[in-house]
Amino acid sequence: MILYLFETNFKLKNKRLISRWIKTIAKKEGKKVNYLNYIFCNDQYILKLNLKFLKHDNYTDVITFGYSSKKIYGDSFISVERLVENSFLCKQDIKIELRRVLVHSLLHLFGYKDKTKSQKRIMRRKENFYLNLINIIK
């Protein structure tokens, strides 16, 4: 089950398509999404989470918490303000930036890391591959 929750006035379009896309990504990775919440929030909300759980005093676009190593159970908190700003700074359509954040958090739940340059390259390659996959699902 994939749920989309909102702590801000952000509206998500095409929830069914996005859910199908996420489930397809999981299947291609040999996984199954059992329970996943995407929580859309503001900078202050995500900053509090970042301080409390990760001891980081900075804004971020997404924080993901996984609760099982075998099955996909997790919460992904997405800052809509960071999403909009990153979209602007990267000169990227907001829809694409949103999808990148969604798949990025999902890849973390699958066990992918992005601390080293090598890990970041792998993560970005996976993100790009799966971003293209959504066009096939439509």
GROMACS .gro file of N, CA and C in nm:
model
  414
    1MET      N    1   0.084  -0.117   0.000
    1MET     CA    2   0.000   0.000   0.000
    1MET      C    3   0.089   0.124   0.000
    2ILE      N    4   0.056   0.219  -0.085
    2ILE     CA    5   0.128   0.346  -0.093
    2ILE      C    6   0.029   0.456  -0.060
    3LEU      N    7   0.065   0.537   0.040
    3LEU     CA    8  -0.021   0.649   0.079
    3LEU      C    9   0.054   0.780   0.059
    4TYR      N   10  -0.022   0.882   0.025
    4TYR     CA   11   0.031   1.016   0.007
    4TYR      C   12  -0.037   1.105   0.110
    5LEU      N   13   0.043   1.160   0.199
    5LEU     CA   14  -0.009   1.241   0.309
    5LEU      C   15   0.048   1.382   0.298
    6PHE      N   16  -0.029   1.479   0.347
    6PHE     CA   17   0.009   1.618   0.326
    6PHE      C   18   0.004   1.698   0.455
    7GLU      N   19   0.120   1.753   0.493
    7GLU     CA   20   0.132   1.844   0.606
    7GLU      C   21   0.142   1.987   0.553
    8THR      N   22   0.115   2.004   0.427
    8THR     CA   23   0.120   2.132   0.358
    8THR      C   24   0.009   2.131   0.254
    9ASN      N   25  -0.011   2.243   0.186
    9ASN     CA   26  -0.122   2.250   0.090
    9ASN      C   27  -0.086   2.200  -0.049
   10PHE      N   28   0.023   2.130  -0.064
   10PHE     CA   29   0.066   2.072  -0.191
   10PHE      C   30  -0.036   1.969  -0.239
   11LYS      N   31  -0.062   1.969  -0.369
   11LYS     CA   32  -0.154   1.871  -0.430
   11LYS      C   33  -0.074   1.783  -0.525
   12LEU      N   34  -0.088   1.655  -0.512
   12LEU     CA   35  -0.019   1.559  -0.597
   12LEU      C   36  -0.116   1.507  -0.702
   13LYS      N   37  -0.078   1.520  -0.828
   13LYS     CA   38  -0.160   1.472  -0.938
   13LYS      C   39  -0.113   1.332  -0.978
   14ASN      N   40  -0.200   1.257  -1.041
   14ASN     CA   41  -0.168   1.125  -1.098
   14ASN      C   42  -0.117   1.025  -0.993
   15LYS      N   43  -0.182   1.019  -0.880
   15LYS     CA   44  -0.139   0.928  -0.773
   15LYS      C   45  -0.139   0.783  -0.819
   16ARG      N   46  -0.239   0.744  -0.896
   16ARG     CA   47  -0.244   0.604  -0.942
   16ARG      C   48  -0.127   0.570  -1.032
   17LEU      N   49  -0.096   0.660  -1.125
   17LEU     CA   50   0.018   0.638  -1.214
   17LEU      C   51   0.147   0.630  -1.133
   18ILE      N   52   0.165   0.721  -1.041
   18ILE     CA   53   0.286   0.722  -0.959
   18ILE      C   54   0.296   0.594  -0.877
   19SER      N   55   0.185   0.549  -0.821
   19SER     CA   56   0.186   0.424  -0.744
   19SER      C   57   0.222   0.305  -0.831
   20ARG      N   58   0.167   0.299  -0.952
   20ARG     CA   59   0.202   0.189  -1.045
   20ARG      C   60   0.350   0.194  -1.079
   21TRP      N   61   0.400   0.314  -1.103
   21TRP     CA   62   0.541   0.334  -1.135
   21TRP      C   63   0.629   0.286  -1.021
   22ILE      N   64   0.596   0.324  -0.898
   22ILE     CA   65   0.674   0.284  -0.781
   22ILE      C   66   0.674   0.132  -0.765
   23LYS      N   67   0.558   0.071  -0.783
   23LYS     CA   68   0.549  -0.075  -0.771
   23LYS      C   69   0.628  -0.144  -0.881
   24THR      N   70   0.631  -0.085  -0.999
   24THR     CA   71   0.709  -0.141  -1.110
   24THR      C   72   0.858  -0.133  -1.081
   25ILE      N   73   0.901  -0.022  -1.025
   25ILE     CA   74   1.042  -0.006  -0.987
   25ILE      C   75   1.078  -0.113  -0.885
   26ALA      N   76   0.995  -0.130  -0.785
   26ALA     CA   77   1.021  -0.230  -0.681
   26ALA      C   78   1.033  -0.369  -0.743
   27LYS      N   79   0.943  -0.401  -0.833
   27LYS     CA   80   0.946  -0.533  -0.898
   27LYS      C   81   1.076  -0.552  -0.975
   28LYS      N   82   1.119  -0.449  -1.047
   28LYS     CA   83   1.244  -0.458  -1.124
   28LYS      C   84   1.365  -0.475  -1.032
   29GLU      N   85   1.353  -0.428  -0.909
   29GLU     CA   86   1.462  -0.442  -0.811
   29GLU      C   87   1.447  -0.571  -0.728
   30GLY      N   88   1.345  -0.652  -0.762
   30GLY     CA   89   1.323  -0.776  -0.688
   30GLY      C   90   1.261  -0.753  -0.552
   31LYS      N   91   1.189  -0.644  -0.537
   31LYS     CA   92   1.128  -0.607  -0.408
   31LYS      C   93   0.977  -0.593  -0.425
   32LYS      N   94   0.910  -0.578  -0.311
   32LYS     CA   95   0.767  -0.552  -0.310
   32LYS      C   96   0.740  -0.445  -0.205
   33VAL      N   97   0.664  -0.344  -0.246
   33VAL     CA   98   0.627  -0.238  -0.152
   33VAL      C   99   0.510  -0.289  -0.069
   34ASN      N  100   0.533  -0.302   0.060
   34ASN     CA  101   0.427  -0.347   0.149
   34ASN      C  102   0.350  -0.230   0.208
   35TYR      N  103   0.423  -0.131   0.256
   35TYR     CA  104   0.359  -0.014   0.316
   35TYR      C  105   0.455   0.103   0.306
   36LEU      N  106   0.414   0.204   0.232
   36LEU     CA  107   0.500   0.319   0.209
   36LEU      C  108   0.418   0.446   0.217
   37ASN      N  109   0.462   0.538   0.300
   37ASN     CA  110   0.398   0.669   0.312
   37ASN      C  111   0.491   0.774   0.254
   38TYR      N  112   0.437   0.856   0.165
   38TYR     CA  113   0.506   0.975   0.120
   38TYR      C  114   0.436   1.091   0.190
   39ILE      N  115   0.510   1.162   0.275
   39ILE     CA  116   0.453   1.272   0.351
   39ILE      C  117   0.512   1.403   0.299
   40PHE      N  118   0.427   1.486   0.244
   40PHE     CA  119   0.470   1.615   0.189
   40PHE      C  120   0.458   1.720   0.299
   41CYS      N  121   0.568   1.791   0.322
   41CYS     CA  122   0.573   1.885   0.434
   41CYS      C  123   0.650   2.011   0.393
   42ASN      N  124   0.674   2.099   0.490
   42ASN     CA  125   0.751   2.221   0.462
   42ASN      C  126   0.891   2.207   0.521
   43ASP      N  127   0.971   2.311   0.499
   43ASP     CA  128   1.110   2.309   0.547
   43ASP      C  129   1.123   2.292   0.698
   44GLN      N  130   1.039   2.363   0.773
   44GLN     CA  131   1.050   2.356   0.919
   44GLN      C  132   1.020   2.215   0.970
   45TYR      N  133   0.922   2.152   0.911
   45TYR     CA  134   0.883   2.016   0.950
   45TYR      C  135   0.999   1.919   0.928
   46ILE      N  136   1.059   1.927   0.809
   46ILE     CA  137   1.168   1.834   0.776
   46ILE      C  138   1.295   1.868   0.854
   47LEU      N  139   1.316   1.998   0.884
   47LEU     CA  140   1.431   2.037   0.965
   47LEU      C  141   1.423   1.976   1.105
   48LYS      N  142   1.304   1.976   1.162
   48LYS     CA  143   1.286   1.915   1.295
   48LYS      C  144   1.320   1.766   1.291
   49LEU      N  145   1.276   1.699   1.187
   49LEU     CA  146   1.307   1.556   1.172
   49LEU      C  147   1.457   1.535   1.155
   50ASN      N  148   1.518   1.620   1.073
   50ASN     CA  149   1.661   1.610   1.046
   50ASN      C  150   1.742   1.629   1.175
   51LEU      N  151   1.702   1.725   1.257
   51LEU     CA  152   1.771   1.748   1.384
   51LEU      C  153   1.749   1.633   1.482
   52LYS      N  154   1.625   1.593   1.497
   52LYS     CA  155   1.590   1.493   1.597
   52LYS      C  156   1.649   1.354   1.566
   53PHE      N  157   1.636   1.311   1.442
   53PHE     CA  158   1.673   1.173   1.410
   53PHE      C  159   1.812   1.158   1.348
   54LEU      N  160   1.858   1.259   1.275
   54LEU     CA  161   1.986   1.247   1.205
   54LEU      C  162   2.093   1.342   1.260
   55LYS      N  163   2.052   1.430   1.352
   55LYS     CA  164   2.145   1.527   1.412
   55LYS      C  165   2.208   1.619   1.308
   56HIS      N  166   2.134   1.649   1.200
   56HIS     CA  167   2.178   1.741   1.096
   56HIS      C  168   2.098   1.870   1.108
   57ASP      N  169   2.168   1.982   1.114
   57ASP     CA  170   2.103   2.112   1.128
   57ASP      C  171   2.096   2.181   0.992
   58ASN      N  172   2.025   2.119   0.899
   58ASN     CA  173   2.010   2.179   0.767
   58ASN      C  174   1.882   2.127   0.700
   59TYR      N  175   1.839   2.203   0.602
   59TYR     CA  176   1.723   2.162   0.524
   59TYR      C  177   1.767   2.055   0.425
   60THR      N  178   1.672   1.973   0.387
   60THR     CA  179   1.696   1.872   0.286
   60THR      C  180   1.567   1.850   0.211
   61ASP      N  181   1.576   1.791   0.093
   61ASP     CA  182   1.455   1.770   0.014
   61ASP      C  183   1.378   1.647   0.059
   62VAL      N  184   1.447   1.546   0.109
   62VAL     CA  185   1.378   1.424   0.148
   62VAL      C  186   1.454   1.352   0.261
   63ILE      N  187   1.378   1.297   0.353
   63ILE     CA  188   1.431   1.209   0.457
   63ILE      C  189   1.347   1.082   0.452
   64THR      N  190   1.415   0.969   0.448
   64THR     CA  191   1.346   0.841   0.436
   64THR      C  192   1.382   0.752   0.554
   65PHE      N  193   1.279   0.693   0.612
   65PHE     CA  194   1.296   0.600   0.723
   65PHE      C  195   1.242   0.464   0.679
   66GLY      N  196   1.328   0.363   0.682
   66GLY     CA  197   1.287   0.227   0.652
   66GLY      C  198   1.274   0.149   0.780
   67TYR      N  199   1.172   0.065   0.789
   67TYR     CA  200   1.145  -0.008   0.912
   67TYR      C  201   1.164  -0.158   0.901
   68SER      N  202   1.209  -0.204   0.785
   68SER     CA  203   1.233  -0.347   0.765
   68SER      C  204   1.340  -0.364   0.659
   69SER      N  205   1.427  -0.460   0.678
   69SER     CA  206   1.531  -0.485   0.579
   69SER      C  207   1.485  -0.586   0.474
   70LYS      N  208   1.380  -0.659   0.502
   70LYS     CA  209   1.334  -0.761   0.408
   70LYS      C  210   1.217  -0.714   0.323
   71LYS      N  211   1.122  -0.648   0.384
   71LYS     CA  212   1.005  -0.598   0.312
   71LYS      C  213   1.009  -0.446   0.314
   72ILE      N  214   0.950  -0.385   0.213
   72ILE     CA  215   0.953  -0.240   0.205
   72ILE      C  216   0.841  -0.181   0.289
   73TYR      N  217   0.880  -0.131   0.405
   73TYR     CA  218   0.794  -0.055   0.496
   73TYR      C  219   0.870   0.074   0.523
   74GLY      N  220   0.809   0.188   0.494
   74GLY     CA  221   0.883   0.310   0.520
   74GLY      C  222   0.801   0.436   0.511
   75ASP      N  223   0.864   0.544   0.556
   75ASP     CA  224   0.809   0.677   0.548
   75ASP      C  225   0.911   0.765   0.478
   76SER      N  226   0.865   0.841   0.380
   76SER     CA  227   0.951   0.938   0.312
   76SER      C  228   0.889   1.075   0.329
   77PHE      N  229   0.962   1.163   0.393
   77PHE     CA  230   0.918   1.301   0.415
   77PHE      C  231   0.982   1.388   0.308
   78ILE      N  232   0.899   1.461   0.236
   78ILE     CA  233   0.946   1.543   0.125
   78ILE      C  234   0.913   1.689   0.153
   79SER      N  235   1.016   1.774   0.152
   79SER     CA  236   0.995   1.917   0.170
   79SER      C  237   0.954   1.977   0.036
   80VAL      N  238   0.833   2.026   0.029
   80VAL     CA  239   0.783   2.088  -0.094
   80VAL      C  240   0.864   2.214  -0.126
   81GLU      N  241   0.905   2.287  -0.024
   81GLU     CA  242   0.984   2.408  -0.047
   81GLU      C  243   1.120   2.375  -0.110
   82ARG      N  244   1.186   2.269  -0.062
   82ARG     CA  245   1.314   2.228  -0.122
   82ARG      C  246   1.290   2.177  -0.264
   83LEU      N  247   1.181   2.106  -0.283
   83LEU     CA  248   1.147   2.053  -0.415
   83LEU      C  249   1.135   2.167  -0.517
   84VAL      N  250   1.063   2.270  -0.480
   84VAL     CA  251   1.043   2.384  -0.569
   84VAL      C  252   1.175   2.457  -0.593
   85GLU      N  253   1.251   2.480  -0.486
   85GLU     CA  254   1.379   2.550  -0.503
   85GLU      C  255   1.478   2.470  -0.587
   86ASN      N  256   1.489   2.341  -0.560
   86ASN     CA  257   1.580   2.257  -0.639
   86ASN      C  258   1.539   2.253  -0.785
   87SER      N  259   1.411   2.248  -0.809
   87SER     CA  260   1.361   2.250  -0.946
   87SER      C  261   1.407   2.377  -1.017
   88PHE      N  262   1.394   2.489  -0.949
   88PHE     CA  263   1.436   2.618  -1.004
   88PHE      C  264   1.588   2.622  -1.026
   89LEU      N  265   1.664   2.583  -0.925
   89LEU     CA  266   1.810   2.589  -0.933
   89LEU      C  267   1.867   2.496  -1.040
   90CYS      N  268   1.804   2.381  -1.056
   90CYS     CA  269   1.851   2.283  -1.155
   90CYS      C  270   1.787   2.303  -1.292
   91LYS      N  271   1.700   2.405  -1.301
   91LYS     CA  272   1.628   2.432  -1.426
   91LYS      C  273   1.557   2.306  -1.474
   92GLN      N  274   1.490   2.244  -1.380
   92GLN     CA  275   1.420   2.117  -1.405
   92GLN      C  276   1.271   2.137  -1.382
   93ASP      N  277   1.191   2.075  -1.464
   93ASP     CA  278   1.047   2.079  -1.445
   93ASP      C  279   1.014   2.022  -1.307
   94ILE      N  280   0.921   2.085  -1.237
   94ILE     CA  281   0.886   2.042  -1.100
   94ILE      C  282   0.839   1.897  -1.098
   95LYS      N  283   0.768   1.855  -1.200
   95LYS     CA  284   0.718   1.717  -1.208
   95LYS      C  285   0.834   1.618  -1.212
   96ILE      N  286   0.938   1.650  -1.287
   96ILE     CA  287   1.055   1.563  -1.297
   96ILE      C  288   1.131   1.562  -1.164
   97GLU      N  289   1.146   1.679  -1.104
   97GLU     CA  290   1.216   1.687  -0.976
   97GLU      C  291   1.142   1.607  -0.869
   98LEU      N  292   1.010   1.617  -0.869
   98LEU     CA  293   0.929   1.539  -0.775
   98LEU      C  294   0.951   1.390  -0.795
   99ARG      N  295   0.946   1.346  -0.918
   99ARG     CA  296   0.967   1.203  -0.946
   99ARG      C  297   1.107   1.159  -0.906
  100ARG      N  298   1.206   1.246  -0.925
  100ARG     CA  299   1.343   1.210  -0.885
  100ARG      C  300   1.350   1.190  -0.734
  101VAL      N  301   1.285   1.276  -0.658
  101VAL     CA  302   1.286   1.264  -0.512
  101VAL      C  303   1.212   1.138  -0.469
  102LEU      N  304   1.099   1.109  -0.534
  102LEU     CA  305   1.023   0.988  -0.502
  102LEU      C  306   1.107   0.863  -0.524
  103VAL      N  307   1.172   0.855  -0.640
  103VAL     CA  308   1.252   0.735  -0.669
  103VAL      C  309   1.379   0.732  -0.583
  104HIS      N  310   1.437   0.847  -0.555
  104HIS     CA  311   1.556   0.853  -0.470
  104HIS      C  312   1.527   0.792  -0.333
  105SER      N  313   1.415   0.833  -0.275
  105SER     CA  314   1.380   0.780  -0.142
  105SER      C  315   1.352   0.630  -0.149
  106LEU      N  316   1.289   0.587  -0.256
  106LEU     CA  317   1.260   0.445  -0.275
  106LEU      C  318   1.390   0.364  -0.285
  107LEU      N  319   1.486   0.417  -0.359
  107LEU     CA  320   1.615   0.348  -0.371
  107LEU      C  321   1.685   0.335  -0.236
  108HIS      N  322   1.671   0.436  -0.151
  108HIS     CA  323   1.726   0.424  -0.014
  108HIS      C  324   1.659   0.308   0.060
  109LEU      N  325   1.529   0.293   0.042
  109LEU     CA  326   1.459   0.182   0.109
  109LEU      C  327   1.506   0.047   0.057
  110PHE      N  328   1.553   0.044  -0.067
  110PHE     CA  329   1.606  -0.080  -0.124
  110PHE      C  330   1.748  -0.109  -0.076
  111GLY      N  331   1.808  -0.011  -0.007
  111GLY     CA  332   1.942  -0.032   0.046
  111GLY      C  333   2.051   0.046  -0.023
  112TYR      N  334   2.019   0.122  -0.125
  112TYR     CA  335   2.120   0.203  -0.194
  112TYR      C  336   2.161   0.320  -0.105
  113LYS      N  337   2.288   0.353  -0.112
  113LYS     CA  338   2.344   0.464  -0.034
  113LYS      C  339   2.395   0.572  -0.130
  114ASP      N  340   2.421   0.691  -0.074
  114ASP     CA  341   2.474   0.799  -0.157
  114ASP      C  342   2.575   0.885  -0.081
  115LYS      N  343   2.655   0.821  -0.001
  115LYS     CA  344   2.756   0.893   0.080
  115LYS      C  345   2.886   0.916   0.002
  116THR      N  346   2.925   0.820  -0.080
  116THR     CA  347   3.050   0.833  -0.156
  116THR      C  348   3.020   0.872  -0.300
  117LYS      N  349   3.124   0.914  -0.372
  117LYS     CA  350   3.107   0.949  -0.514
  117LYS      C  351   3.058   0.829  -0.594
  118SER      N  352   3.112   0.714  -0.566
  118SER     CA  353   3.073   0.592  -0.636
  118SER      C  354   2.926   0.559  -0.609
  119GLN      N  355   2.886   0.567  -0.484
  119GLN     CA  356   2.746   0.541  -0.448
  119GLN      C  357   2.652   0.643  -0.513
  120LYS      N  358   2.695   0.768  -0.517
  120LYS     CA  359   2.613   0.873  -0.580
  120LYS      C  360   2.596   0.846  -0.730
  121ARG      N  361   2.703   0.801  -0.795
  121ARG     CA  362   2.695   0.769  -0.939
  121ARG      C  363   2.595   0.657  -0.964
  122ILE      N  364   2.601   0.554  -0.882
  122ILE     CA  365   2.508   0.441  -0.896
  122ILE      C  366   2.365   0.488  -0.872
  123MET      N  367   2.345   0.567  -0.767
  123MET     CA  368   2.213   0.617  -0.734
  123MET      C  369   2.157   0.702  -0.849
  124ARG      N  370   2.238   0.792  -0.903
  124ARG     CA  371   2.193   0.879  -1.012
  124ARG      C  372   2.160   0.799  -1.138
  125ARG      N  373   2.240   0.698  -1.166
  125ARG     CA  374   2.213   0.612  -1.282
  125ARG      C  375   2.080   0.540  -1.266
  126LYS      N  376   2.054   0.488  -1.147
  126LYS     CA  377   1.927   0.421  -1.118
  126LYS      C  378   1.811   0.520  -1.129
  127GLU      N  379   1.828   0.638  -1.070
  127GLU     CA  380   1.723   0.740  -1.078
  127GLU      C  381   1.687   0.770  -1.223
  128ASN      N  382   1.789   0.795  -1.305
  128ASN     CA  383   1.765   0.828  -1.446
  128ASN      C  384   1.695   0.714  -1.520
  129PHE      N  385   1.738   0.593  -1.493
  129PHE     CA  386   1.675   0.477  -1.558
  129PHE      C  387   1.526   0.470  -1.521
  130TYR      N  388   1.496   0.484  -1.393
  130TYR     CA  389   1.358   0.471  -1.349
  130TYR      C  390   1.272   0.593  -1.383
  131LEU      N  391   1.334   0.710  -1.396
  131LEU     CA  392   1.259   0.827  -1.442
  131LEU      C  393   1.205   0.803  -1.584
  132ASN      N  394   1.283   0.739  -1.666
  132ASN     CA  395   1.240   0.708  -1.803
  132ASN      C  396   1.133   0.600  -1.806
  133LEU      N  397   1.131   0.517  -1.707
  133LEU     CA  398   1.035   0.406  -1.702
  133LEU      C  399   0.891   0.454  -1.690
  134ILE      N  400   0.869   0.566  -1.627
  134ILE     CA  401   0.731   0.614  -1.608
  134ILE      C  402   0.661   0.642  -1.741
  135ASN      N  403   0.739   0.680  -1.841
  135ASN     CA  404   0.680   0.706  -1.973
  135ASN      C  405   0.627   0.580  -2.039
  136ILE      N  406   0.683   0.467  -2.006
  136ILE     CA  407   0.639   0.338  -2.060
  136ILE      C  408   0.510   0.293  -1.992
  137ILE      N  409   0.497   0.322  -1.864
  137ILE     CA  410   0.383   0.276  -1.785
  137ILE      C  411   0.254   0.345  -1.826
  138LYS      N  412   0.264   0.471  -1.865
  138LYS     CA  413   0.143   0.548  -1.897
  138LYS      C  414   0.056   0.469  -1.990
   0.00000   0.00000   0.00000
